[in-house]
Coordinates of C-alpha atoms in Angstrom, one line a residue:
X1 CA 21.3 -28.2 -22.2
X2 CA 23.3 -31.0 -20.5
X3 CA 24.2 -28.8 -17.6
X4 CA 20.6 -27.6 -17.4
X5 CA 19.4 -31.2 -17.2
X6 CA 21.9 -31.9 -14.4
X7 CA 20.7 -28.9 -12.6
X8 CA 17.1 -30.0 -13.0
X9 CA 17.9 -33.4 -11.6
X10 CA 19.7 -32.0 -8.6
X11 CA 16.8 -29.6 -7.8
X12 CA 14.3 -32.4 -8.3
X13 CA 16.2 -34.4 -5.7
X14 CA 15.9 -31.5 -3.2
X15 CA 12.2 -31.6 -3.7
X16 CA 12.1 -35.4 -3.1
X17 CA 14.2 -34.9 0.1
X18 CA 11.9 -32.2 1.4
X19 CA 8.8 -34.2 0.6
X20 CA 10.1 -37.3 2.3
X21 CA 10.7 -35.3 5.5
X22 CA 7.3 -33.7 5.5
X23 CA 5.6 -37.1 4.7
X24 CA 7.3 -38.8 7.6
X25 CA 6.3 -35.9 9.8
X26 CA 2.6 -35.9 8.7
X27 CA 2.3 -39.7 8.7
X28 CA 3.7 -40.0 12.2
X29 CA 1.2 -37.7 13.8
X30 CA -1.4 -40.4 14.7
X31 CA 1.3 -42.6 16.2
X32 CA 2.8 -39.7 18.2
X33 CA -0.7 -38.8 19.4
X34 CA -1.1 -42.3 20.7
X35 CA 2.4 -42.7 22.0
X36 CA 2.3 -39.5 24.1
X37 CA -1.4 -39.7 24.9
X38 CA -2.1 -36.3 23.2
X39 CA -5.4 -34.6 22.7
X40 CA -6.5 -33.1 19.3
X41 CA -5.6 -29.6 20.5
X42 CA -2.0 -30.8 21.2
X43 CA -1.7 -31.9 17.5
X44 CA -2.8 -28.4 16.5
X45 CA 0.0 -27.0 18.7
X46 CA 2.6 -29.1 17.0
X47 CA 1.4 -28.0 13.5
X48 CA 1.2 -24.4 14.5
X49 CA 4.8 -24.4 16.0
X50 CA 6.2 -25.8 12.8
X51 CA 4.3 -23.2 10.7
X52 CA 5.2 -20.2 12.8
X53 CA 8.9 -20.9 12.7
X54 CA 8.8 -21.8 9.0
X55 CA 7.4 -18.3 8.2
X56 CA 10.4 -16.7 10.0
X57 CA 13.0 -18.5 7.9
X58 CA 11.0 -18.2 4.6
X59 CA 11.4 -14.4 4.6
X60 CA 15.0 -14.5 5.6
X61 CA 15.9 -17.1 3.0
X62 CA 14.0 -15.3 0.3
X63 CA 16.0 -12.1 0.8
X64 CA 19.2 -14.2 1.0
X65 CA 18.4 -16.1 -2.2
X66 CA 18.0 -12.7 -4.0
X67 CA 21.4 -11.4 -2.7
X68 CA 23.6 -14.5 -2.6
X69 CA 21.7 -17.4 -4.3
X70 CA 19.4 -20.1 -3.0
X71 CA 21.8 -23.1 -2.8
X72 CA 23.1 -22.7 0.8
X73 CA 19.7 -22.0 2.5
X74 CA 18.2 -25.0 0.7
X75 CA 20.9 -27.4 2.0
X76 CA 21.1 -25.9 5.5
X77 CA 17.3 -25.9 5.8
X78 CA 17.1 -29.6 4.9
X79 CA 19.7 -30.4 7.6
X80 CA 17.6 -28.5 10.2
X81 CA 14.6 -30.6 9.2
X82 CA 16.5 -33.8 9.9
X83 CA 17.6 -32.5 13.3
X84 CA 14.0 -31.5 14.2
X85 CA 12.8 -35.0 13.1
X86 CA 15.3 -36.7 15.4
X87 CA 14.2 -34.5 18.3
X88 CA 10.5 -35.3 17.7
X89 CA 11.3 -39.0 17.5
X90 CA 13.1 -38.9 20.9
X91 CA 10.5 -36.6 22.6
X92 CA 9.5 -37.9 26.0
X93 CA 6.7 -35.4 26.4
X94 CA 4.7 -32.8 24.6
X95 CA 7.0 -29.9 25.3
X96 CA 10.0 -31.5 23.6
X97 CA 7.8 -32.6 20.7
X98 CA 6.8 -28.9 20.1
X99 CA 10.5 -27.9 20.2
X100 CA 11.3 -30.6 17.6
X101 CA 8.5 -29.4 15.4
X102 CA 9.7 -25.8 15.7
X103 CA 13.2 -26.8 14.6
X104 CA 11.6 -28.8 11.8
X105 CA 9.7 -25.7 10.8
X106 CA 12.8 -23.5 10.8
X107 CA 14.4 -25.9 8.3
X108 CA 11.3 -26.4 6.2
X109 CA 10.8 -22.7 5.7
X110 CA 14.3 -22.1 4.5
X111 CA 14.3 -25.1 2.3
X112 CA 10.9 -24.6 0.8
X113 CA 11.5 -21.0 -0.5
X114 CA 15.0 -21.8 -1.6
X115 CA 14.3 -25.0 -3.5
X116 CA 11.4 -23.2 -5.3
X117 CA 13.7 -20.3 -6.1
X118 CA 16.2 -22.8 -7.6
X119 CA 13.3 -24.4 -9.6
X120 CA 12.3 -21.0 -11.0
X121 CA 16.0 -20.5 -12.0
X122 CA 16.0 -23.8 -13.8
X123 CA 12.7 -23.1 -15.5
X124 CA 14.1 -19.8 -16.8
X125 CA 17.2 -21.5 -18.1
X126 CA 15.3 -24.2 -19.9
X127 CA 12.6 -21.9 -21.3
X128 CA 9.8 -24.4 -20.6
X129 CA 7.7 -25.2 -17.5
X130 CA 9.3 -27.5 -15.0
X131 CA 7.6 -26.5 -11.7
X132 CA 4.9 -29.2 -11.9
X133 CA 7.5 -32.0 -12.3
X134 CA 9.5 -30.6 -9.5
X135 CA 6.5 -30.5 -7.2
X136 CA 5.8 -34.1 -8.4
X137 CA 9.2 -34.9 -6.9
X138 CA 8.0 -33.4 -3.6
X139 CA 4.9 -35.6 -3.8
X140 CA 7.0 -38.7 -4.6
X141 CA 9.1 -37.9 -1.4
X142 CA 5.9 -37.3 0.5
X143 CA 4.5 -40.7 -0.6
X144 CA 7.7 -42.4 0.3
X145 CA 7.6 -40.8 3.8
X146 CA 4.0 -42.0 4.3
X147 CA 5.0 -45.5 3.2
X148 CA 7.9 -45.5 5.6
X149 CA 5.4 -44.9 8.4
X150 CA 3.1 -47.7 7.1
X151 CA 5.9 -50.3 6.7
X152 CA 7.5 -49.6 10.0
X153 CA 4.1 -49.5 11.7
X154 CA 3.6 -53.1 10.5
X155 CA 7.1 -54.3 11.5
X156 CA 7.9 -52.5 14.8
X157 CA 6.1 -52.6 18.1
X158 CA 3.2 -50.2 17.9
X159 CA 4.4 -47.9 20.7
X160 CA 7.9 -47.5 19.2
X161 CA 6.7 -47.2 15.6
X162 CA 6.6 -43.3 15.4
X163 CA 10.1 -43.1 16.9
X164 CA 11.6 -45.4 14.3
X165 CA 9.7 -43.8 11.5
X166 CA 11.0 -40.4 12.3
X167 CA 14.5 -41.5 12.9
X168 CA 14.6 -43.6 9.7
X169 CA 13.3 -40.6 7.7
X170 CA 15.9 -38.3 9.2
X171 CA 18.7 -40.8 8.2
X172 CA 17.5 -40.9 4.6
X173 CA 17.3 -37.1 4.5
X174 CA 20.9 -36.7 5.7
X175 CA 22.1 -39.3 3.2
X176 CA 20.3 -37.5 0.3
X177 CA 21.6 -34.0 1.4
X178 CA 25.2 -35.3 1.6
X179 CA 24.9 -36.6 -1.9
X180 CA 23.5 -33.3 -3.2
X181 CA 26.1 -31.0 -1.6
X182 CA 28.4 -31.0 -4.7
X183 CA 25.8 -31.1 -7.4
X184 CA 23.1 -28.6 -6.3
X185 CA 23.2 -25.6 -8.6
X186 CA 23.3 -21.9 -7.6
X187 CA 20.6 -19.5 -8.5
X188 CA 21.8 -16.1 -9.9
X189 CA 21.3 -13.1 -7.6
X190 CA 18.7 -10.6 -8.7
X191 CA 20.4 -7.3 -9.6
X192 CA 17.2 -5.4 -8.7
X193 CA 16.7 -7.1 -5.3
X194 CA 17.7 -3.9 -3.4
X195 CA 15.6 -1.6 -5.6
X196 CA 12.3 -3.5 -5.4
X197 CA 11.8 -3.3 -1.6
X198 CA 8.4 -1.8 -1.1
X199 CA 7.0 -0.3 2.1
X200 CA 5.1 -3.5 2.7
X201 CA 8.3 -5.6 2.9
X202 CA 7.2 -7.7 0.0
X203 CA 10.2 -6.9 -2.1
X204 CA 8.1 -5.3 -4.8
X205 CA 7.6 -1.6 -5.2
X206 CA 4.4 0.1 -6.1
X207 CA 5.7 2.0 -9.2
X208 CA 8.4 4.3 -10.4
X209 CA 6.4 7.6 -10.3
X210 CA 7.1 8.2 -14.0
X211 CA 4.0 6.6 -15.5
X212 CA 5.6 3.1 -15.5
X213 CA 3.2 0.8 -13.7
X214 CA 5.1 -2.4 -14.3
X215 CA 6.3 -2.7 -10.7
X216 CA 2.8 -1.7 -9.4
X217 CA 1.3 -4.3 -11.6
X218 CA 3.8 -6.9 -10.2
X219 CA 2.9 -5.9 -6.7
X220 CA -0.8 -6.3 -7.3
X221 CA -0.1 -9.7 -9.0
X222 CA 2.0 -10.8 -6.0
X223 CA -0.7 -9.9 -3.5
X224 CA -3.3 -11.8 -5.6
X225 CA -1.0 -14.8 -5.6
X226 CA -0.6 -14.4 -1.8
X227 CA -4.4 -14.5 -1.4
X228 CA -4.5 -17.6 -3.5
X229 CA -1.7 -19.1 -1.4
X230 CA -3.8 -18.8 1.7
X231 CA -6.6 -20.7 0.0
X232 CA -4.5 -23.5 -1.4
X233 CA -2.4 -23.6 1.7
X234 CA -5.5 -24.6 3.7
X235 CA -6.9 -26.8 0.9
X236 CA -3.7 -28.7 0.4
X237 CA -2.5 -28.4 4.0
X238 CA -5.6 -30.0 5.3
X239 CA -4.9 -33.0 3.2
X240 CA -1.3 -33.3 4.2
X241 CA -1.8 -32.7 7.9
X242 CA -5.2 -34.3 8.6
X243 CA -5.8 -37.0 6.0
X244 CA -4.1 -39.7 8.2
X245 CA -6.0 -38.6 11.3
X246 CA -9.3 -38.4 9.3
X247 CA -9.0 -41.9 7.9
X248 CA -8.0 -43.3 11.4
X249 CA -10.9 -41.7 13.2
X250 CA -13.7 -41.8 10.6
X251 CA -13.0 -45.2 9.2
X252 CA -12.0 -46.7 12.6
X253 CA -8.7 -48.2 11.5
X254 CA -5.3 -48.3 13.2
X255 CA -2.9 -45.3 13.2
X256 CA -0.5 -47.0 10.8
X257 CA -3.3 -47.9 8.4
X258 CA -4.6 -44.4 8.7
X259 CA -1.4 -43.2 6.9
X260 CA -3.0 -44.6 3.7
X261 CA -5.0 -41.4 3.6
X262 CA -1.8 -39.4 3.2
X263 CA -0.5 -42.1 0.8
X264 CA -3.6 -41.6 -1.5
X265 CA -3.2 -37.8 -1.4
X266 CA 0.5 -38.0 -2.2
X267 CA 0.2 -40.7 -4.8
X268 CA -2.3 -38.9 -6.9
X269 CA -0.5 -35.6 -6.6
X270 CA 2.5 -37.4 -8.1
X271 CA 0.4 -38.7 -11.0
X272 CA -1.0 -35.3 -12.0
X273 CA 2.2 -33.4 -11.4
X274 CA 4.2 -35.6 -13.6
X275 CA 1.9 -34.7 -16.5
X276 CA 1.3 -31.2 -15.3
X277 CA 3.9 -29.2 -17.3
X278 CA 2.4 -30.4 -20.6
X279 CA -1.1 -29.8 -19.3
X280 CA -0.1 -26.2 -18.4
X281 CA 1.4 -25.6 -21.9
X282 CA -1.9 -26.8 -23.5
X283 CA -4.6 -25.4 -21.3
X284 CA -2.9 -22.5 -19.5
X285 CA -2.3 -21.8 -15.8
X286 CA -5.8 -20.4 -15.1
X287 CA -7.7 -23.4 -16.5
X288 CA -5.4 -25.8 -14.6
X289 CA -5.9 -24.0 -11.3
X290 CA -9.7 -23.8 -11.8
X291 CA -10.1 -27.4 -12.8
X292 CA -7.8 -28.7 -10.0
X293 CA -9.8 -26.7 -7.4
X294 CA -13.1 -28.1 -8.6
X295 CA -11.7 -31.7 -8.4
X296 CA -10.4 -31.1 -4.8
X297 CA -13.8 -29.6 -3.9
X298 CA -15.5 -32.9 -5.0
X299 CA -13.0 -35.0 -3.1
X300 CA -13.5 -33.0 0.1
X301 CA -17.3 -33.4 -0.2
X302 CA -16.8 -37.2 -0.3
X303 CA -14.6 -37.2 2.8
X304 CA -17.2 -35.1 4.6
X305 CA -20.2 -37.1 3.6
X306 CA -19.1 -40.8 3.9
X307 CA -17.6 -43.1 6.5
X308 CA -16.8 -46.2 4.4
X309 CA -13.0 -46.7 4.0
X310 CA -13.1 -47.2 0.2
X311 CA -15.1 -44.1 -0.5
X312 CA -13.1 -42.0 2.0
X313 CA -9.9 -43.1 0.2
X314 CA -11.4 -42.3 -3.2
X315 CA -12.2 -38.8 -1.8
X316 CA -8.6 -38.3 -0.7
X317 CA -7.4 -39.5 -4.1
X318 CA -9.6 -36.8 -5.8
X319 CA -8.2 -34.2 -3.4
X320 CA -4.6 -35.2 -4.3
X321 CA -5.5 -35.1 -8.0
X322 CA -7.0 -31.7 -7.6
X323 CA -4.5 -29.8 -5.5
X324 CA -1.5 -31.3 -7.2
X325 CA -1.2 -28.6 -9.9
X326 CA -2.2 -25.6 -7.9
X327 CA 0.9 -24.9 -5.8
X328 CA 3.4 -25.2 -8.7
X329 CA 1.6 -22.6 -10.7
X330 CA 1.2 -20.1 -7.8
X331 CA 4.8 -20.5 -6.6
X332 CA 6.3 -20.5 -10.1
X333 CA 4.5 -17.3 -11.0
X334 CA 5.6 -15.7 -7.7
X335 CA 9.2 -16.5 -8.4
X336 CA 9.0 -15.2 -12.0
X337 CA 7.3 -12.0 -11.0
X338 CA 8.9 -11.1 -7.7
X339 CA 12.1 -13.2 -7.3
X340 CA 13.1 -14.7 -4.0
X341 CA 11.4 -12.0 -1.9
X342 CA 8.1 -12.2 -3.9
X343 CA 8.2 -15.9 -3.6
X344 CA 8.9 -15.6 0.2
X345 CA 5.8 -13.4 0.6
X346 CA 3.6 -15.8 -1.3
X347 CA 4.9 -18.9 0.4
X348 CA 4.6 -17.1 3.8
X349 CA 0.9 -16.4 3.2
X350 CA 0.5 -20.1 2.2
X351 CA 2.0 -21.1 5.5
X352 CA -0.1 -18.5 7.3
X353 CA -2.9 -20.9 6.3
X354 CA -1.1 -23.6 8.3
X355 CA -1.2 -21.2 11.3
X356 CA -5.0 -20.6 11.0
X357 CA -5.9 -23.9 9.3
X358 CA -4.9 -26.3 12.1
X359 CA -6.7 -24.2 14.7
X360 CA -9.7 -23.8 12.5
X361 CA -9.9 -27.5 11.6
X362 CA -9.3 -28.4 15.2
X363 CA -12.0 -26.0 16.4
X364 CA -14.6 -27.4 14.0
X365 CA -13.6 -31.0 14.7
X366 CA -13.9 -30.5 18.5
X367 CA -17.5 -29.1 18.1
X368 CA -18.8 -31.0 15.0
X369 CA -16.3 -33.9 14.4
X370 CA -13.3 -34.2 12.1
X371 CA -15.5 -35.4 9.3
X372 CA -17.6 -32.2 9.1
X373 CA -14.4 -30.2 9.5
X374 CA -13.6 -31.3 5.9
X375 CA -16.2 -28.8 4.7
X376 CA -13.8 -25.9 5.6
X377 CA -11.4 -26.6 2.6
X378 CA -14.5 -26.8 0.4
X379 CA -14.9 -23.0 1.0
X380 CA -11.2 -22.3 0.1
X381 CA -11.5 -24.4 -3.0
X382 CA -14.3 -22.2 -4.2
X383 CA -12.2 -19.1 -3.5
X384 CA -9.4 -20.5 -5.7
X385 CA -11.9 -21.1 -8.5
X386 CA -13.0 -17.5 -8.4
X387 CA -9.5 -16.0 -8.1
X388 CA -8.0 -18.1 -10.9
X389 CA -9.9 -16.0 -13.5
X390 CA -7.4 -13.2 -12.7
X391 CA -4.2 -15.3 -12.6
X392 CA -1.3 -13.2 -14.0
X393 CA 1.1 -14.2 -16.8
X394 CA 4.9 -14.5 -16.3
X395 CA 7.1 -11.7 -17.7
X396 CA 8.2 -14.0 -20.5
X397 CA 4.6 -14.7 -21.5
X398 CA 3.8 -11.0 -21.5
X399 CA 6.7 -10.4 -23.8
X400 CA 5.5 -13.1 -26.2
X401 CA 2.1 -11.5 -26.6
X402 CA 3.2 -7.9 -26.5
X403 CA 2.8 -6.1 -29.9
X404 CA 6.0 -5.6 -31.8
X405 CA 7.0 -2.0 -32.5

């Protein structure tokens, strides 16, 4: 148990590191837009570049985690995120900014899948849910990254603020990764990794042809989780990528003050995720996903209907409170059911929402305003509510309820 606790602490630190890098990236977008005189469509390009390249390394690292373990891709991915952050901070023009975001995405894709695979391994070793607390650590890092932007925005000359925010974030990421090199655990390889490769490339076969539908059931469950990942990817991703810009534009505040939108989202995600594992044990995953989706839906309605700063921030708080427990359940289930490859498939579909989402939000914002664009995640939240009724159980939970011979 002592070793398991140390492993949990090391993986939790990986989640903090990843969250901090993403928080600095998202919180710096308003400042970068102003610093480089970008249009809303340019911000969409930055987000899409990061997402496209993330999907590439997600699938590579998922297969690698099944064969060799998830430790190396998690650490290497974090290092690439730091490099991309430095490039974005030094970008003299839009092209270099996109290159930096692409490098950032390459690292984020590898680290995201791998740290979640490590989290599933720790959860299996401990025999109790831990994914919500691990994702709380991501949100803690995300909040810290947003606060780095806020603080440096108040201390540094406005035009240089996004540069120093990104460089400071990269430095902290490097220091944390250096400290984690020796203590990060290794996830065990999946012995059936080579046998489960289906025609779809998901890593899960459709059945064994002998009346055993376990693998087919696992494949169906993974595709359901992938569909849910698209919905929560846009629901949560809108908050992470657009909350700072939304507060800045709708409330009419400075770019550094606009980062309070992301701070509210991240802060309330931390609160609910810290309590999330016990909530899941009491209420079950389906009820947690359904209730969280309804809360996020209410928050988005507030952001779409009001322009006063206090009410807007309340809306983003509700969004953070609602989406906080959705991703841990979906990713955790994907890892339990499909291993690294199944997790890579589900996470990839979530990031596909980051491909479509920025363009969709940007399109609606360019025609109807950013405030009305917040109605888009209302639709995806409804989709999550509907699909949560069919949320599958983990293999361990199925064994617990199976009748004894």
